[in-house]
Coordinates of C-alpha atoms in Angstrom, one line a residue:
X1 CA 0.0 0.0 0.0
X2 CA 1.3 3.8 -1.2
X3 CA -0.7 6.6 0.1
X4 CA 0.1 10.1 -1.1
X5 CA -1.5 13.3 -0.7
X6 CA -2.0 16.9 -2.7
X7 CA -2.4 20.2 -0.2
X8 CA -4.4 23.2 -2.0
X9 CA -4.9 26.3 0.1
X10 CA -7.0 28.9 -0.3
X11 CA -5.1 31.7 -0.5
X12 CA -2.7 30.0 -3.1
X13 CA -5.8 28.9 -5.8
X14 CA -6.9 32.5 -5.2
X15 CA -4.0 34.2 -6.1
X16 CA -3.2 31.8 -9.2
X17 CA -6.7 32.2 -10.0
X18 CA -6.6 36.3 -10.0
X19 CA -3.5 36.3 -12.0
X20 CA -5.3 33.7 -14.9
X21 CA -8.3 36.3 -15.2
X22 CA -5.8 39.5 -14.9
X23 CA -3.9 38.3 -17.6
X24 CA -7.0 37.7 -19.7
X25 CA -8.3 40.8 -19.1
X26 CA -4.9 42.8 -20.1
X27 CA -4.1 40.5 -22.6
X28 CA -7.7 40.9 -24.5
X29 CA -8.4 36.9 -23.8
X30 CA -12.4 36.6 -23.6
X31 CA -12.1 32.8 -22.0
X32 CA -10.2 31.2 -18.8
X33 CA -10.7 27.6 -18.7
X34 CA -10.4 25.7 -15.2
X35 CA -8.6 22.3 -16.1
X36 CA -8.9 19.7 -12.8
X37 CA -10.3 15.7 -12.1
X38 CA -12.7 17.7 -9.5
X39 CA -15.1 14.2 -10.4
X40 CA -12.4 11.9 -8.9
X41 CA -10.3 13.8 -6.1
X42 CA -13.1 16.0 -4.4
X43 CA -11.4 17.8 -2.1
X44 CA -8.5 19.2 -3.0
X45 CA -9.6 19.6 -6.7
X46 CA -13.1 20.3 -6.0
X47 CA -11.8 23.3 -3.9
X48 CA -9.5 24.7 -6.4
X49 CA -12.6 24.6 -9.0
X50 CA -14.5 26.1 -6.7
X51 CA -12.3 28.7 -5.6
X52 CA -11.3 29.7 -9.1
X53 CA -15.2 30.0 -10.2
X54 CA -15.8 32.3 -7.6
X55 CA -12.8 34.9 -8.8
X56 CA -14.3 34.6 -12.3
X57 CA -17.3 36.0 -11.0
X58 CA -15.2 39.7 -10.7
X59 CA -14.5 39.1 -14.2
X60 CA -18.1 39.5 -16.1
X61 CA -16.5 40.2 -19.8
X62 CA -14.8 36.7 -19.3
X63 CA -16.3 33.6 -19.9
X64 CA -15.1 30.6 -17.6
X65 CA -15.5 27.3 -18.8
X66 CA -14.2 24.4 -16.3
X67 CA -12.7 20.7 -18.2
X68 CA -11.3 17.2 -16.7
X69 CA -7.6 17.3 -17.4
X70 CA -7.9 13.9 -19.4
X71 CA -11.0 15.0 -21.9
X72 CA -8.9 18.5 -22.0
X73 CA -5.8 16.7 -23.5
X74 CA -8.0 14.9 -25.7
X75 CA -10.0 18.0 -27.3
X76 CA -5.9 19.7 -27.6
X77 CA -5.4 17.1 -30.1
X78 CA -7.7 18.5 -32.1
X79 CA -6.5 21.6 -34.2
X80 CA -9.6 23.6 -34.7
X81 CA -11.2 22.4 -31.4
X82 CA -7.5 24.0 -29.2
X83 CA -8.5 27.5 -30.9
X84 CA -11.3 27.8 -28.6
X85 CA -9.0 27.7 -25.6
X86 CA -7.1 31.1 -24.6
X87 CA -6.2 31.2 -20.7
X88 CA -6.0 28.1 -18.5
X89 CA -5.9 28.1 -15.0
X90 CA -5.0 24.5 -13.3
X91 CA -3.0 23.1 -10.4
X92 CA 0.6 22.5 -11.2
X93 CA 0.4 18.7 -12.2
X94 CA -2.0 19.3 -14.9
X95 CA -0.2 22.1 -15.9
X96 CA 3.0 20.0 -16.4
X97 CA 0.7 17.6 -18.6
X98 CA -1.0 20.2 -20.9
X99 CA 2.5 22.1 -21.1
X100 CA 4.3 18.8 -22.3
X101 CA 1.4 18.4 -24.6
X102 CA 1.5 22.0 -25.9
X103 CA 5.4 21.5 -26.7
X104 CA 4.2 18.6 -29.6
X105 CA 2.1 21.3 -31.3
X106 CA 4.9 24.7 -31.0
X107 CA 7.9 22.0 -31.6
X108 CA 9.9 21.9 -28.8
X109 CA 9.4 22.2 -24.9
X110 CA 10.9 25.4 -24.6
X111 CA 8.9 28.4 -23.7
X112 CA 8.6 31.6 -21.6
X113 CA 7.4 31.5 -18.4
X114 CA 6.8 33.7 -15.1
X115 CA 7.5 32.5 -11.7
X116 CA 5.1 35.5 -10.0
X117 CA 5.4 36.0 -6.0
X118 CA 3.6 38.3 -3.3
X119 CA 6.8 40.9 -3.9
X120 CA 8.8 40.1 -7.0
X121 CA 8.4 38.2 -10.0
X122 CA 11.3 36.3 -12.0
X123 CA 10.5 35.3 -15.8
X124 CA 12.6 32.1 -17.9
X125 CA 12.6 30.0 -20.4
X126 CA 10.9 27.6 -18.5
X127 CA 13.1 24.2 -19.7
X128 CA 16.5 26.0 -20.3
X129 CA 18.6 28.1 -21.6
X130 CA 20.8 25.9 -23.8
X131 CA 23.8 26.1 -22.0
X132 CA 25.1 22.9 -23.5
X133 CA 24.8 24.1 -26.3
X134 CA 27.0 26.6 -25.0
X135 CA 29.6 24.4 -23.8
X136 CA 29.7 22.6 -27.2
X137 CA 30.0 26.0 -28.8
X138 CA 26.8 26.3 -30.9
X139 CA 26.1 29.1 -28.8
X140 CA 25.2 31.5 -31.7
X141 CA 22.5 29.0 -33.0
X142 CA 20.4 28.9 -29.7
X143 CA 16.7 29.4 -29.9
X144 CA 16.1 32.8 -28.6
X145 CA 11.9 32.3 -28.9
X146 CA 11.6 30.9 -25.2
X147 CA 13.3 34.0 -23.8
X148 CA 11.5 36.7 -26.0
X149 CA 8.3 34.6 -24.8
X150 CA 9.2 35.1 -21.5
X151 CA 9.9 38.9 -22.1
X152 CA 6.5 39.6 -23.4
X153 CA 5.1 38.3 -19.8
X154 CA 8.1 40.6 -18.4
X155 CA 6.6 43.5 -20.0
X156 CA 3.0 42.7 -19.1
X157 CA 3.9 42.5 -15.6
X158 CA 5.8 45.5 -15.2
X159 CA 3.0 47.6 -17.0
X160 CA 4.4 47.9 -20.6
X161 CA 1.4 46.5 -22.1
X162 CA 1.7 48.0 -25.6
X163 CA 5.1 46.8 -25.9
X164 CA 4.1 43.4 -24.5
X165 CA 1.5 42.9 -27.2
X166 CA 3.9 44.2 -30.2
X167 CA 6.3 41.4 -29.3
X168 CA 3.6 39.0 -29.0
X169 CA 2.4 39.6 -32.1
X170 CA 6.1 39.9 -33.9
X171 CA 6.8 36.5 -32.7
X172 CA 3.5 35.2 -33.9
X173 CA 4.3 36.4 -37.3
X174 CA 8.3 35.3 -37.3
X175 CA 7.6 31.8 -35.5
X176 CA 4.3 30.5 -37.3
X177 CA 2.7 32.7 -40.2
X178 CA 6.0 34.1 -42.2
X179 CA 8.6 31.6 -40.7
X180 CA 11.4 33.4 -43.2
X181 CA 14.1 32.2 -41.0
X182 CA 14.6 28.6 -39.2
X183 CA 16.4 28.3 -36.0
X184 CA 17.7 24.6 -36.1
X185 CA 20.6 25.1 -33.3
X186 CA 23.3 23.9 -35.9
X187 CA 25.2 25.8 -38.7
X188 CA 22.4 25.0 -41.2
X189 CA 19.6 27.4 -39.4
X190 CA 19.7 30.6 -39.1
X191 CA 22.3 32.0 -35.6
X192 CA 20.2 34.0 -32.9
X193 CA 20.9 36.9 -33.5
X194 CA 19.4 36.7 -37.1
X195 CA 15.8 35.7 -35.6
X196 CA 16.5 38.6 -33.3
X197 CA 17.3 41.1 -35.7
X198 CA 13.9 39.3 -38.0
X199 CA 11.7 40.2 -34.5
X200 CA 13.2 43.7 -34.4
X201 CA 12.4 44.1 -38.2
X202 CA 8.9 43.1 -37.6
X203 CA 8.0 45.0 -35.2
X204 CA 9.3 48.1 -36.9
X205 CA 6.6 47.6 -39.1
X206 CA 3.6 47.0 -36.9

């Protein structure tokens, strides 16, 4: 017999829960999704639904929809199904699944991510910063997407909003709809500083 347990406090699913909905409302998201098994494990997942419903209720031009973390990796599979999805909000366990998952669909499992305190705030690219690639001297040819993703939360945080958005978008545009440049972190891609300079570009233009 193995017997584990999960804690979930209040004040920590109401403080993950107001920054979900603040950063849909800054960031022009219309939907927050609560992903939990609340069906299975009652208590500590019934309470961070429950929780997390009642901060949506401050939120009235957001919709909040709540999902099973195993039907919600099923409907990600699904390409025109994922689009409906903009914020998700979910204990950290899930959020380690439907991250993983996420990777498959951007091509690797590096992107930006804020680690946000009561005081201060650090941001990262949340699975590295290719220092071995460092090491082996491919330096130059490291994917800087994660940290730029990470900068756009930077500059939502500290209140550069317009700025924020702008990279957002230039990334959008670099990484997925014009994709004039590939980053494949060896001499046949393009170096990091030539995505860089493509962002820069971009956003001169917006």
């Amino acid at each position: 017999l193995a017997i584990d347990f999960t804690v979930t406090t209040t004040e920590g699913s109401n403080r993950i829960a107001r920054l979900a909905y603040d950063f849909a409302d800054k960031n022009g998201k219309d939907r927050v999704s609560i992903v939990t098994k609340a069906n299975i494990i009652k208590t500590t997942d019934g309470k961070f639904l429950k929780l997390c419903k009642e901060v949506g209720k401050n939120y009235p031009n957001i919709a909040t929809d709540e999902w099973y973390i195993d039907i919600m990796t099923a409907k990600l599979i699904d390409e025109k199904r994922r689009r409906d999805f903009k914020v998700f909000v979910l204990p950290n366990l899930y959020g380690d699944i439907i991250t993983d998952e996420a990777a498959e669909f951007q091509g690797g499992v590096g992107t930006g991510s804020a680690n946000i305190g009561k005081q201060y705030a650090m941001f990262e690219a949340i699975h590295g910063s290719a220092p071995r690639m460092m090491n082996e001297g491919r330096g130059k040819h490291a994917d800087p997407c994660s940290m730029l993703r990470a900068s756009v939360l930077l500059l939502s945080h500290i209140g550069y909003q317009k700025e924020s958005l702008q990279l957002e978008k230039a990334l959008d545009i670099c990484m997925y709809d014009e994709k004039k440049l590939t980053i494949t972190g060896r001499d046949n891609g393009a170096t990091c500083e030539d995505f860089g300079n493509y962002v820069m570009d971009t956003i001169a233009k917006l």
